PDB file of C-alpha atoms and ligand atoms in Angstrom:
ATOM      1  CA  UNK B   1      24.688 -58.252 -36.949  1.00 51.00           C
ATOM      2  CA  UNK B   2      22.086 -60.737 -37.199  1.00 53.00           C
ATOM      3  CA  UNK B   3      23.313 -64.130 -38.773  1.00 55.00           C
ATOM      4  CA  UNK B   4      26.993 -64.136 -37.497  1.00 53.00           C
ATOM      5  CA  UNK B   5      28.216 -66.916 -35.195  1.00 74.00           C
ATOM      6  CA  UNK B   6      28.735 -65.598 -31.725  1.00 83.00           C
ATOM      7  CA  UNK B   7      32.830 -66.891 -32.090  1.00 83.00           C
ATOM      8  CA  UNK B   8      33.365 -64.661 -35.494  1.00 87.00           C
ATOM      9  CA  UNK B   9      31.425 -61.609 -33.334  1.00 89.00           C
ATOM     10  CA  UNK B  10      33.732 -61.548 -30.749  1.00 91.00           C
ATOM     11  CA  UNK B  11      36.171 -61.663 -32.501  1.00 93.00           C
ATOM     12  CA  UNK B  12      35.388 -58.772 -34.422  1.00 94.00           C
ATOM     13  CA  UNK B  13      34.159 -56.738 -31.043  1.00 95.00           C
ATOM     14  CA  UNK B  14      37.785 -57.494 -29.483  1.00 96.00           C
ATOM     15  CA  UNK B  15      39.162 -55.778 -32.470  1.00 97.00           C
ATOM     16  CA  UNK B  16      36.760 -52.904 -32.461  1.00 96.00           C
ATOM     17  CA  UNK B  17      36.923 -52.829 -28.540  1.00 97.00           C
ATOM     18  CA  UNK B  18      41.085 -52.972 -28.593  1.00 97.00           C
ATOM     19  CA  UNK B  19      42.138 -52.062 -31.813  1.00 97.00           C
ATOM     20  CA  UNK B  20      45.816 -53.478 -32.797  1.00 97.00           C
ATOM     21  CA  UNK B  21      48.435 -51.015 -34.214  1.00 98.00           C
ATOM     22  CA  UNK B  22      46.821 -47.940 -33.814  1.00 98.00           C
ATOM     23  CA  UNK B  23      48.621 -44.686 -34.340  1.00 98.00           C
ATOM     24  CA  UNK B  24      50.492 -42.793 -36.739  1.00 98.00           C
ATOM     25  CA  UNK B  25      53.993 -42.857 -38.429  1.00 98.00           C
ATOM     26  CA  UNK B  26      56.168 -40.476 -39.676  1.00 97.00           C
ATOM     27  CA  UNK B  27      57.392 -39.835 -42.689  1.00 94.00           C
ATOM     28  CA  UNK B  28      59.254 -42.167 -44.398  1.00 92.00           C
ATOM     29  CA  UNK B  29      56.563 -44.051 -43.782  1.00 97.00           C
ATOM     30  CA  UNK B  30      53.521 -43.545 -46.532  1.00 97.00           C
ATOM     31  CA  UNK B  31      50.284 -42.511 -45.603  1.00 98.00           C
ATOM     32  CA  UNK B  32      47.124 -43.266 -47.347  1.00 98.00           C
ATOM     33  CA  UNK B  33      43.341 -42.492 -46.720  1.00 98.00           C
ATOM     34  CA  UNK B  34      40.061 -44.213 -47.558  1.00 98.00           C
ATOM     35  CA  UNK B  35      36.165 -43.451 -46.927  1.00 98.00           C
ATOM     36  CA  UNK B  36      33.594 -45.265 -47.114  1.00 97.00           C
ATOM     37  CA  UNK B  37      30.488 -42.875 -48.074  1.00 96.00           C
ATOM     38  CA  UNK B  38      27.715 -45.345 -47.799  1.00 94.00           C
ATOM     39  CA  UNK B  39      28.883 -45.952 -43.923  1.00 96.00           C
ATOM     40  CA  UNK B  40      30.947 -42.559 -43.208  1.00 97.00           C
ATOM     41  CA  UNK B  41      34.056 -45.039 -42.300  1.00 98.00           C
ATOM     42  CA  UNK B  42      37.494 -43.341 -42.357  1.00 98.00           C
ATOM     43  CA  UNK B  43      40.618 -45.262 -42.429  1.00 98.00           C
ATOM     44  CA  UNK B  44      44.132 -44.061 -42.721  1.00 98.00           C
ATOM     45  CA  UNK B  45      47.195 -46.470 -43.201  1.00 98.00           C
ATOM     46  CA  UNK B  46      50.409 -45.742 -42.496  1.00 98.00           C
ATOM     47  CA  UNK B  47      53.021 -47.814 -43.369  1.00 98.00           C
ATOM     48  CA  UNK B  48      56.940 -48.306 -43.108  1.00 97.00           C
ATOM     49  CA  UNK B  49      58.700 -50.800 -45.435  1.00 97.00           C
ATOM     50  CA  UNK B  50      62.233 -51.923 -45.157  1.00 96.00           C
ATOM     51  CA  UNK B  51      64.043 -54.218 -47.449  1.00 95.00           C
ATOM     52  CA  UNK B  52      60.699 -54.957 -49.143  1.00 95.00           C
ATOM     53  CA  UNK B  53      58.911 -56.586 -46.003  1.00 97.00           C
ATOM     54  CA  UNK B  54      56.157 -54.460 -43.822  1.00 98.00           C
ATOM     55  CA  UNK B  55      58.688 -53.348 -40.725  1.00 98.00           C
ATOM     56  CA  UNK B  56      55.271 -51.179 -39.396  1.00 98.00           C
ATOM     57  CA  UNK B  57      51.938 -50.464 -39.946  1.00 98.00           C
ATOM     58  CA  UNK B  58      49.833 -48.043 -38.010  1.00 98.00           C
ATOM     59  CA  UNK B  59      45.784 -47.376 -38.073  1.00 98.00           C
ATOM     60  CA  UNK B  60      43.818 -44.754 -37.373  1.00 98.00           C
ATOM     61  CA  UNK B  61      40.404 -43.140 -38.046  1.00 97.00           C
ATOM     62  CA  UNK B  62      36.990 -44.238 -37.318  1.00 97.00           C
ATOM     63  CA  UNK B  63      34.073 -46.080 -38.292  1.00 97.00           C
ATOM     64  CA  UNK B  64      31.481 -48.923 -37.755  1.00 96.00           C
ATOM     65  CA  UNK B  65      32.683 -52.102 -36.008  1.00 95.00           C
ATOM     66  CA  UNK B  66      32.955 -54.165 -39.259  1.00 96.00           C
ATOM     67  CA  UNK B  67      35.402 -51.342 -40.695  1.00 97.00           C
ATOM     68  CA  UNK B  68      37.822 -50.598 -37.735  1.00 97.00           C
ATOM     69  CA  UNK B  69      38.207 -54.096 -36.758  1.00 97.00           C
ATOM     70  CA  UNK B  70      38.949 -55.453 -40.370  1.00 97.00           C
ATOM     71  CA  UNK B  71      41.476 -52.386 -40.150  1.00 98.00           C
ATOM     72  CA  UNK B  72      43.115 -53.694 -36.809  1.00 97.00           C
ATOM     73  CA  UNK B  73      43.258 -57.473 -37.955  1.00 97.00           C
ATOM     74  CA  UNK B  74      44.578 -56.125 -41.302  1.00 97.00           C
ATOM     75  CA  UNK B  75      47.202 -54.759 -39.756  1.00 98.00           C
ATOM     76  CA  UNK B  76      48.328 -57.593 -37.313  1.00 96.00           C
ATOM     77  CA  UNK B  77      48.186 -59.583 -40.494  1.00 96.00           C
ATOM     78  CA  UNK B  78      50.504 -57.898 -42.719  1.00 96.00           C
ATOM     79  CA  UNK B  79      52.967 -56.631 -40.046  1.00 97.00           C
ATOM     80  CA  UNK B  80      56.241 -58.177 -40.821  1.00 97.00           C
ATOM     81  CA  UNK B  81      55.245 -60.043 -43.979  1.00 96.00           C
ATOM     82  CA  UNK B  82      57.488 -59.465 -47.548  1.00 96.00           C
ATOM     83  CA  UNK B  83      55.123 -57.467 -49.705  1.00 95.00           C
ATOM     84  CA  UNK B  84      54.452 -60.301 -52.482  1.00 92.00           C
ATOM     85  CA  UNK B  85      52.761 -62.114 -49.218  1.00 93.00           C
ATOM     86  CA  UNK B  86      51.288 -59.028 -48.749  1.00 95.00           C
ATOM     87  CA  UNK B  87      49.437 -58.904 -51.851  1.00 92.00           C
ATOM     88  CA  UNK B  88      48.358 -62.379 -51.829  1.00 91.00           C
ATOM     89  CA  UNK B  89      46.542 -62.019 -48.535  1.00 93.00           C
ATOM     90  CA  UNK B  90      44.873 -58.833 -49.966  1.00 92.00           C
ATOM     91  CA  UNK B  91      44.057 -61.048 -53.134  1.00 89.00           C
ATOM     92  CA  UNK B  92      42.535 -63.597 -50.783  1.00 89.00           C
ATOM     93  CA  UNK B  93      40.803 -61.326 -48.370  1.00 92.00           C
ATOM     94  CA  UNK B  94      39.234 -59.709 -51.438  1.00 90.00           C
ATOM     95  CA  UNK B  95      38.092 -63.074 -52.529  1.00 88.00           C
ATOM     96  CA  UNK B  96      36.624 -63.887 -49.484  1.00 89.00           C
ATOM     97  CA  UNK B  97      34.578 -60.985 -49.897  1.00 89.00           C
ATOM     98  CA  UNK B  98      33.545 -61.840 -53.361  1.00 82.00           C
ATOM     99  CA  UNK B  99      35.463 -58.678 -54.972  1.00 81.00           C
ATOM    100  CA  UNK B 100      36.657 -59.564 -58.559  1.00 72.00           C
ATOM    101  CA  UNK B 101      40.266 -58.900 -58.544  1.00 67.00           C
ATOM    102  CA  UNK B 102      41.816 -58.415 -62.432  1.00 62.00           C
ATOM    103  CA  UNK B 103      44.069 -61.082 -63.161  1.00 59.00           C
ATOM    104  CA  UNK B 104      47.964 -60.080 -61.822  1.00 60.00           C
ATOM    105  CA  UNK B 105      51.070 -61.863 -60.534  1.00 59.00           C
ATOM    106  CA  UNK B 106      49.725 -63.548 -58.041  1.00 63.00           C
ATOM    107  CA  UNK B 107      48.754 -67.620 -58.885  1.00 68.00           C
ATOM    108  CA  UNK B 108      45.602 -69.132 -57.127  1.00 70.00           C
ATOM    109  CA  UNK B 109      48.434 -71.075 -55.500  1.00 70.00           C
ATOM    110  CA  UNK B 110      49.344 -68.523 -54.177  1.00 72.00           C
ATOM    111  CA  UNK B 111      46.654 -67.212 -52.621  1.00 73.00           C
ATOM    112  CA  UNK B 112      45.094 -70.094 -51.696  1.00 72.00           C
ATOM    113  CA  UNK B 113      47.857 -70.540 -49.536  1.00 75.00           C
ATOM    114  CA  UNK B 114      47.625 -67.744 -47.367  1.00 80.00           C
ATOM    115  CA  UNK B 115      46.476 -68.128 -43.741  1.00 82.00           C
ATOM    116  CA  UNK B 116      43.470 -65.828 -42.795  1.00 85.00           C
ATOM    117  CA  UNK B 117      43.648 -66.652 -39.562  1.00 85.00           C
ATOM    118  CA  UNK B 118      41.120 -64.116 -37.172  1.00 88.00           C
ATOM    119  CA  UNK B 119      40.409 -62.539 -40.830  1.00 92.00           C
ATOM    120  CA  UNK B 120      37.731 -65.969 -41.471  1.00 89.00           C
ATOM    121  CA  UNK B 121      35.541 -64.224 -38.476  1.00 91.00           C
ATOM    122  CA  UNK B 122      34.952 -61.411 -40.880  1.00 92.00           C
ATOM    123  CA  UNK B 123      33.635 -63.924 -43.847  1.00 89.00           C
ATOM    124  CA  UNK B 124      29.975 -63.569 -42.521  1.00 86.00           C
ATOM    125  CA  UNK B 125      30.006 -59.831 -43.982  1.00 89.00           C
ATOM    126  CA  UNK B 126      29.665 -61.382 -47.308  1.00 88.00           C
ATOM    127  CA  UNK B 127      25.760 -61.752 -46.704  1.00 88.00           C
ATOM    128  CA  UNK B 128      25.341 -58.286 -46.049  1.00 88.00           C
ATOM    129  CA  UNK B 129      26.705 -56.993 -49.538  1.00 88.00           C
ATOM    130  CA  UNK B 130      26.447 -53.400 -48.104  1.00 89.00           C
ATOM    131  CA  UNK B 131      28.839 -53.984 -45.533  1.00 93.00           C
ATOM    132  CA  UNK B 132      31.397 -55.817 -47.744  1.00 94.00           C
ATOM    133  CA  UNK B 133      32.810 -52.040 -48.619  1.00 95.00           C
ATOM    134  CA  UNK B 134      32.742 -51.674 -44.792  1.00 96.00           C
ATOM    135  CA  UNK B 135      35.234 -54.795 -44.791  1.00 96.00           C
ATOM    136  CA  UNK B 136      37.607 -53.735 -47.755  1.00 96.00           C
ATOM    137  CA  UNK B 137      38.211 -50.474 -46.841  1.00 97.00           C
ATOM    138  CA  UNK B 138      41.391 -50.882 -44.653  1.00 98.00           C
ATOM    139  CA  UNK B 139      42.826 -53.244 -47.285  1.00 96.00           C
ATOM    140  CA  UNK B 140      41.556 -50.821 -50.570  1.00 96.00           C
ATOM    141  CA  UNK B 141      43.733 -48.570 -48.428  1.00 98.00           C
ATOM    142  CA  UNK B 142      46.465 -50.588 -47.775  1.00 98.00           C
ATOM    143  CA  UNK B 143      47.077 -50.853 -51.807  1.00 96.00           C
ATOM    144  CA  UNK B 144      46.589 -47.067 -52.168  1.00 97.00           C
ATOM    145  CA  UNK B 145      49.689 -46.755 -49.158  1.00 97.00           C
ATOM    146  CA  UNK B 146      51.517 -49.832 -51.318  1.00 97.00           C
ATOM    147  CA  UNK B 147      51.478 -47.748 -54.710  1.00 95.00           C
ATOM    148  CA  UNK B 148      52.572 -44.771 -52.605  1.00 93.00           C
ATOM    149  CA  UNK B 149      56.037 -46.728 -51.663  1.00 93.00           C
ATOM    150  CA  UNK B 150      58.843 -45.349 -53.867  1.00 85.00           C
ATOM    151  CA  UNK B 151      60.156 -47.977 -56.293  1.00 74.00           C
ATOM    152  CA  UNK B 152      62.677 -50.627 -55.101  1.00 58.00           C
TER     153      UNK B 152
HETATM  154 ZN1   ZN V   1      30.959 -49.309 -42.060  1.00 95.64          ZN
END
């Protein structure tokens, strides 16, 4: 990964290297799957919400570095965070990686707010453009396991 500071790449191998929140959950957790054809990543999400904040999220699947760690600090970062957080952190992680999100309930305030924490060390994908789907795929899949939840 030519270009990336050497602080933002180990942070990204010590995700790949010891992914966070790997596994499976049962049902009534929701499941969701993504792929990324360009790559061959595979990514499925499972996650467990109680009283509207993330109680559990588990990883698995395989991929590239830039795809399995983005899915291991995605997890760490939603994991016990109220869904409306949840989406703003999405919002802003999609933002970093210069994906046009459609206008919703979520204010700029909003996500400006949120903390990206280890998540910055993945902002050098953006100069690769081919990788950014290698990035997003975790979270593209966390929204596909969010729609899955029953309504409130
Ligand atoms: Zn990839």
């Amino acid at each position: 990964m030519p270009g990336l500071e050497d602080l933002y790449r180990e942070i990204i191998l010590d995700h790949y290297r010891t992914p966070r929140n790997r596994g499976e959950l049962a049902p009534p957790a929701v499941r969701a799957e993504g792929h990324n054809p360009l790559c061959g990543d595979e990514i499925q999400v499972y996650l467990d919400v109680v009283d509207g904040v993330v109680n559990d999220i588990k990883v698995a699947g395989q991929g590239c570095s830039i795809s399995q760690s983005s899915a291991s600090m995605m997890s760490q970062a939603v994991k016990g965070k109220g869904l409306a957080e949840v989406r703003a952190l999405v919002r802003r992680f999609r933002g970093m990686m210069s994906v046009e999100d459609a206008e919703d309930e979520i204010t700029a305030a909003e996500t400006a707010a949120v903390k990206l924490g280890d998540l910055e060390a993945l902002q050098g994908v953006v100069k690769f453009p081919v990788r950014i789907k290698c990035a997003t795929l975790a979270w593209n899949t966390l929204l596909l396991a969010m729609s899955e939840l029953p309504a409130a």
